[in-house]
Short mmCIF file of C-alpha atoms and ligand atoms in Angstrom, two decimals:
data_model
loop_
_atom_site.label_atom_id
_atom_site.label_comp_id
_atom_site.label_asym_id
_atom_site.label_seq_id
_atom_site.Cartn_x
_atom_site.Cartn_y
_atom_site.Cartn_z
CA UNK A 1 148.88 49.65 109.89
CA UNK A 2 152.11 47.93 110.50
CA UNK A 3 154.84 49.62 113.32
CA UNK A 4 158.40 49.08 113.33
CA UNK A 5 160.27 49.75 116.20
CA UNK A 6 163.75 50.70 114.72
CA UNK A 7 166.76 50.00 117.40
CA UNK A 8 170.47 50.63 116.09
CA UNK A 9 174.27 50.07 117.19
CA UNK A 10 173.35 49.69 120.64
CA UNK A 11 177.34 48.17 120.98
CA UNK A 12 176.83 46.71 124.19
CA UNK A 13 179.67 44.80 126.02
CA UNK A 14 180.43 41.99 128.03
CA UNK A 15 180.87 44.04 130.97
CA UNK A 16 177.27 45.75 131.41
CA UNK A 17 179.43 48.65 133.23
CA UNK A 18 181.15 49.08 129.41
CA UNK A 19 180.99 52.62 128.25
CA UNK A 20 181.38 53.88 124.45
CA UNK A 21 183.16 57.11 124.38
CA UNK A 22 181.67 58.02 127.95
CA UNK A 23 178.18 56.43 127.20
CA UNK A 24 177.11 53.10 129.39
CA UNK A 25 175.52 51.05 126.74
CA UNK A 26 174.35 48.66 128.54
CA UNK A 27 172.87 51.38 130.60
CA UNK A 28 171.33 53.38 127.38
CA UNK A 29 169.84 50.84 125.12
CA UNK A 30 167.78 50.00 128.72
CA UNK A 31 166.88 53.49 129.03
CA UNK A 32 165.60 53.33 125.33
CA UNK A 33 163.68 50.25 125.86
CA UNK A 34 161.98 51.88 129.38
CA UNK A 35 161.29 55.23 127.18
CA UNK A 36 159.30 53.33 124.07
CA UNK A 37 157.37 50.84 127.33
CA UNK A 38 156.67 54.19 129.23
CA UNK A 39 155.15 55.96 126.05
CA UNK A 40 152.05 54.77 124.50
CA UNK A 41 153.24 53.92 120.84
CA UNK A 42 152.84 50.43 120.43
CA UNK A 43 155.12 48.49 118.00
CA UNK A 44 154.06 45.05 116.13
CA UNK A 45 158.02 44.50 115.73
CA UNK A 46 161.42 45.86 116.29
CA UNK A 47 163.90 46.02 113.52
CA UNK A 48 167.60 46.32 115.03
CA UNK A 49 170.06 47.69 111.78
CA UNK A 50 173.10 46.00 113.26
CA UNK A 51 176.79 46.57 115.28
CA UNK A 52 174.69 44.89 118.52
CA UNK A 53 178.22 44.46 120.38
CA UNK A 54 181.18 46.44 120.64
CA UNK A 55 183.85 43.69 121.75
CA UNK A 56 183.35 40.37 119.99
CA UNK A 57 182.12 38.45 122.70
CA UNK A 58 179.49 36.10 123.11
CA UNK A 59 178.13 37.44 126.55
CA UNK A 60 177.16 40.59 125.04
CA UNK A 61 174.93 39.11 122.79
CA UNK A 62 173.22 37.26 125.68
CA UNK A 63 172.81 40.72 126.91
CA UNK A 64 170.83 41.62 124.07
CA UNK A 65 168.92 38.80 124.05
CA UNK A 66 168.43 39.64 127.70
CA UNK A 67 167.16 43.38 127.08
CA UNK A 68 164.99 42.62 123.92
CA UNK A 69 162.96 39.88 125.06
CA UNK A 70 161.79 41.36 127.49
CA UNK A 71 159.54 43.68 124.80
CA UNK A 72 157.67 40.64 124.07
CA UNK A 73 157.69 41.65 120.09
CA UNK A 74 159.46 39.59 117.40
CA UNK A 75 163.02 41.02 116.51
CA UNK A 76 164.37 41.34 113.45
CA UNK A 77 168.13 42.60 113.24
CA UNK A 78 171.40 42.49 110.42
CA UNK A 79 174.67 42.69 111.27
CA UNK A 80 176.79 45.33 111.80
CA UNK A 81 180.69 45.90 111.00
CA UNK A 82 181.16 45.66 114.81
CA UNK A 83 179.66 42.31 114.77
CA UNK A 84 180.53 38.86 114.83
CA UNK A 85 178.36 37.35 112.25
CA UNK A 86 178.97 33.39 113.61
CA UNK A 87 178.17 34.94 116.89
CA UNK A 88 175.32 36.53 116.46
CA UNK A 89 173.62 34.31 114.05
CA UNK A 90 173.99 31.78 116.38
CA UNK A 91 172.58 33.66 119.45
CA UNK A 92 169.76 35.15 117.17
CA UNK A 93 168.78 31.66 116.04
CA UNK A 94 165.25 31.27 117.72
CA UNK A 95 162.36 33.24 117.85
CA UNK A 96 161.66 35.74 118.76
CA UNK A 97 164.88 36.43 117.26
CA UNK A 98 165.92 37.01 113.83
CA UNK A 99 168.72 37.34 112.19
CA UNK A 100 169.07 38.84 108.27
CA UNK A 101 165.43 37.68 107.70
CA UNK A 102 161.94 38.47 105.72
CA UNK A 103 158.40 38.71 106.95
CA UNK A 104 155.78 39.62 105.24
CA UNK A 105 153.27 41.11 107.05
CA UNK A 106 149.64 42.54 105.97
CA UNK A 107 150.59 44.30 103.02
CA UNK A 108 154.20 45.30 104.05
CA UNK A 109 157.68 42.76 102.83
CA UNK A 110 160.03 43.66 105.56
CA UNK A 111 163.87 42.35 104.58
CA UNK A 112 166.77 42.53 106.57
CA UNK A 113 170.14 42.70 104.16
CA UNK A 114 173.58 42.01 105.16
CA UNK A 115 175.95 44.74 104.36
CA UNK A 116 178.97 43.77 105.95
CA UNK A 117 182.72 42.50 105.06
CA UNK A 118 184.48 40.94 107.41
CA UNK A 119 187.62 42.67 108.86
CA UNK A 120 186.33 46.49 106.79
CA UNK A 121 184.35 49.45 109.24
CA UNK A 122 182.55 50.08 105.09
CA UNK A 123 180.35 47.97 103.59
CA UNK A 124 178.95 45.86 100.31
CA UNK A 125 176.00 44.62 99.41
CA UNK A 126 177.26 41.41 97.64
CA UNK A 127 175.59 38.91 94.75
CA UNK A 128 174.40 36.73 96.83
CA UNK A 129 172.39 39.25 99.07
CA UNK A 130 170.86 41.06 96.18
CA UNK A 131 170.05 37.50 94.72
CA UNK A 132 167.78 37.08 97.63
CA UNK A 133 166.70 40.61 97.67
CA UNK A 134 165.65 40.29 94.33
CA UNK A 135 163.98 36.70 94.89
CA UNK A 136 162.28 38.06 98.19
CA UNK A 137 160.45 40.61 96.27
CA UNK A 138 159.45 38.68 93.35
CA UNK A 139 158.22 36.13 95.15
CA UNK A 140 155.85 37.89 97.73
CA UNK A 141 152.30 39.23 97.37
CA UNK A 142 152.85 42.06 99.31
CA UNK A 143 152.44 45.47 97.15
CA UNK A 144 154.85 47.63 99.42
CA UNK A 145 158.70 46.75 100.85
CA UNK A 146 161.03 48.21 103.57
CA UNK A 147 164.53 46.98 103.02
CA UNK A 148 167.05 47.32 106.64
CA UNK A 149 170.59 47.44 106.28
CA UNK A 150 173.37 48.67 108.83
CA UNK A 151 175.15 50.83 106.16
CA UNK A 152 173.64 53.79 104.49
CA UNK A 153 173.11 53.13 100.67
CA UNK A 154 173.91 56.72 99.86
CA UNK A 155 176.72 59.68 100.99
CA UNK A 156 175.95 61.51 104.21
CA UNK A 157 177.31 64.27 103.82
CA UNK A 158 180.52 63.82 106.76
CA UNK A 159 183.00 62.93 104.85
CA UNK A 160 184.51 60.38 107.33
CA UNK A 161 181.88 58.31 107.02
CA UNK A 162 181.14 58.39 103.47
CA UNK A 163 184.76 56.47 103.03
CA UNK A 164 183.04 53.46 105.77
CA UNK A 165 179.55 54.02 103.29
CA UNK A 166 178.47 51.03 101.16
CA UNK A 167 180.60 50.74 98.25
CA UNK A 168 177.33 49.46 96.26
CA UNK A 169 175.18 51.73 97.06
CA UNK A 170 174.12 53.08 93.36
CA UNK A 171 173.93 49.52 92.40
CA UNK A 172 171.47 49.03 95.68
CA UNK A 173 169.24 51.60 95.07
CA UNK A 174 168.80 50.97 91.24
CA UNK A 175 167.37 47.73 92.26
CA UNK A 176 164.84 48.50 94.60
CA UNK A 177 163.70 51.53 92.61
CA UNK A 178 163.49 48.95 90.00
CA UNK A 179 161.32 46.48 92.27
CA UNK A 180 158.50 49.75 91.98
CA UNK A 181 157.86 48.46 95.31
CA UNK A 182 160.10 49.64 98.16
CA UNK A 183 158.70 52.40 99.24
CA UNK A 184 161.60 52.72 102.43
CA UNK A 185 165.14 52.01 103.37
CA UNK A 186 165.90 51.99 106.98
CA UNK A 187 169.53 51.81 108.54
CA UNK A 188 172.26 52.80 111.21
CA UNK A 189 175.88 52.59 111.42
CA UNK A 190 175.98 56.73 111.02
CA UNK A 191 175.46 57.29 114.74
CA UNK A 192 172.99 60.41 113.64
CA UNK A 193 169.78 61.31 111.91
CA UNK A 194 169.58 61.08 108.36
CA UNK A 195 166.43 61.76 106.25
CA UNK A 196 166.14 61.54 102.29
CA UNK A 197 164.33 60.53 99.10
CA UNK A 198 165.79 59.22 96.06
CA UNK A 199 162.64 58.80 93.63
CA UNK A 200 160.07 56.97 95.54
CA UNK A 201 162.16 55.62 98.40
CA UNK A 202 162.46 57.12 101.59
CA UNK A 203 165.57 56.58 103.34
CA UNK A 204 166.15 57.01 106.97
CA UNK A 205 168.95 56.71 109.10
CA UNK A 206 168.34 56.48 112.84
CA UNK A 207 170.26 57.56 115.22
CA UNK A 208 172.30 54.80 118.08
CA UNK A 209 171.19 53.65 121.28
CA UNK A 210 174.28 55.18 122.89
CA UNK A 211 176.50 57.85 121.62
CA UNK A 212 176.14 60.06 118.00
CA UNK A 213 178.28 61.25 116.04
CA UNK A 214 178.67 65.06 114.71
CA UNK A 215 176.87 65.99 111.57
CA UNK A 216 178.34 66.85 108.14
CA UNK A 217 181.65 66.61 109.87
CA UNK A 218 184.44 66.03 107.83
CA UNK A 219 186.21 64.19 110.53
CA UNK A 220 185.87 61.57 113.35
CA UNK A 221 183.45 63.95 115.83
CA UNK A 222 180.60 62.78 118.62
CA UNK A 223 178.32 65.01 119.85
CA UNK A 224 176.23 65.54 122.37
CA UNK A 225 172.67 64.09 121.18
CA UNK A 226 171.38 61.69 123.59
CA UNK A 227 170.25 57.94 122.63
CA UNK A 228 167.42 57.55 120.27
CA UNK A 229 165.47 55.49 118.55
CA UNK A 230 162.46 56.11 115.47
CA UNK A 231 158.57 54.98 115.41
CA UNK A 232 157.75 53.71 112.25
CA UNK A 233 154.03 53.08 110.93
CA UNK A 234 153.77 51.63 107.70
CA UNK A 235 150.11 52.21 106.25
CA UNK A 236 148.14 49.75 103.87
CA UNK A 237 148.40 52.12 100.75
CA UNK A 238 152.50 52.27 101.20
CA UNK A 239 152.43 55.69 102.83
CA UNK A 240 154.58 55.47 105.51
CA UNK A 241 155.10 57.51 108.42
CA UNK A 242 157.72 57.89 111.26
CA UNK A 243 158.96 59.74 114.64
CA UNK A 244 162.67 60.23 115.58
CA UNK A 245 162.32 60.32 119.67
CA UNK A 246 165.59 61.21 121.57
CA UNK A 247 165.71 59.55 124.93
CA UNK A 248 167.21 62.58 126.51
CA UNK A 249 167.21 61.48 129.91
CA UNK A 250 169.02 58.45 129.62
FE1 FE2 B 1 177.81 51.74 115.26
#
């Protein structure tokens, strides 16, 4: 058994005092971190689905780096539309950092997809992405996949946030049902829990570190769900299995 730690838009700042519409995200993704160490679930990796910073600076990122190594796990994270991508690549460059990468582990491909265009809150999958999507899977052994991305590849039902969705998402999905190998497809951006199958693929989207959003709500709305992240155990045979766990005291 393989298990994913799945982080997402933790939007920290340069000032660790910076707060997200009254949440301290510095504060939050820490209390997140202490709530997975203080449980007994043990993860062989964390997968981070992107929008790591809120204000474009550099300093945030060391903050991350900061708060995540100190799980001693590899981390494996995409970009967000709050992200800097030069930034972040660059302070994700060494292990155990990752940025928009693929391991293969046991019998599980794990690949992180960018999603993102630049100056645009919605997202694409473009040619080049799915080129090496495509090429990923072809070219491993492993029998079972889990694709990350920061946008969801399918409506959500708020209709805010199906207009900042991922203007590709039919296209997305047609290709890894067509792969007969991605058996799940992990992401964030959507601030709230999302849970649903299209054929054979199980999609999940995992609440933030910090603040969520209202669901089904046709406009901008938060609400008050606490931080959160999801346990995810990926099994030999491709079932899969996974735990939403709210962090409601941080
Ligand atoms: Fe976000």
């Amino acid at each position: 058994m393989l298990r994913v730690l799945h982080l997402t838009d933790p939007h920290l700042f340069a000032d660790p005092n910076g707060s997200l519409r009254g949440t301290q995200t510095f504060a939050s993704l820490s209390a997140a971190l202490e709530h997975y160490r203080a449980a007994d679930w043990r993860a062989d990796l964390v997968m981070v689905t992107g929008d790591l910073i809120q204000d474009d600076s550099k300093q945030a990122y060391e903050h991350f780096r900061t708060l995540l190594s100190s799980l001693d796990l590899p981390v494996y994270c995409v970009p967000g539309n709050h992200d800097v991508r030069t930034m972040m690549r660059a302070a994700l460059q060494d292990p155990p950092f990752h940025y928009c990468a693929t391991v293969e582990c046991r019998d599980w491909l794990i690949i992180g997809i960018d999603s993102c265009v630049a100056d645009k809150a919605g997202g694409s999958v473009n040619e080049t992405e799915l080129a090496r999507l495509d090429s990923a899977i072809a070219g491993s052994s492993a029998r079972h996949v889990m694709v990350a991305l920061h946008h969801p590849p399918l409506a959500v039902g708020s209709k805010w946030l199906d207009t900042v969705g991922l203007d590709n998402g039919d296209e997305l999905l047609a290709r890894l049902a067509r792969s007969g190998k991605v058996r799940l497809a992990i992401f964030g951006h959507v601030h709230q829990n999302f849970e649903a199958q299209h054929g054979d693929i199980r999609i999940l989207g995992t609440p933030s570190t910090c603040s969520q959003f209202a669901a089904q709500s046709d406009i901008f709305a938060i609400d008050d769900h606490p931080p959160a992240y999801r346990r995810i155990q990926l099994y030999a045979d491709g079932r899969h299995g996974d735990e939403l766990v709210w962090v409601a005291d941080a």
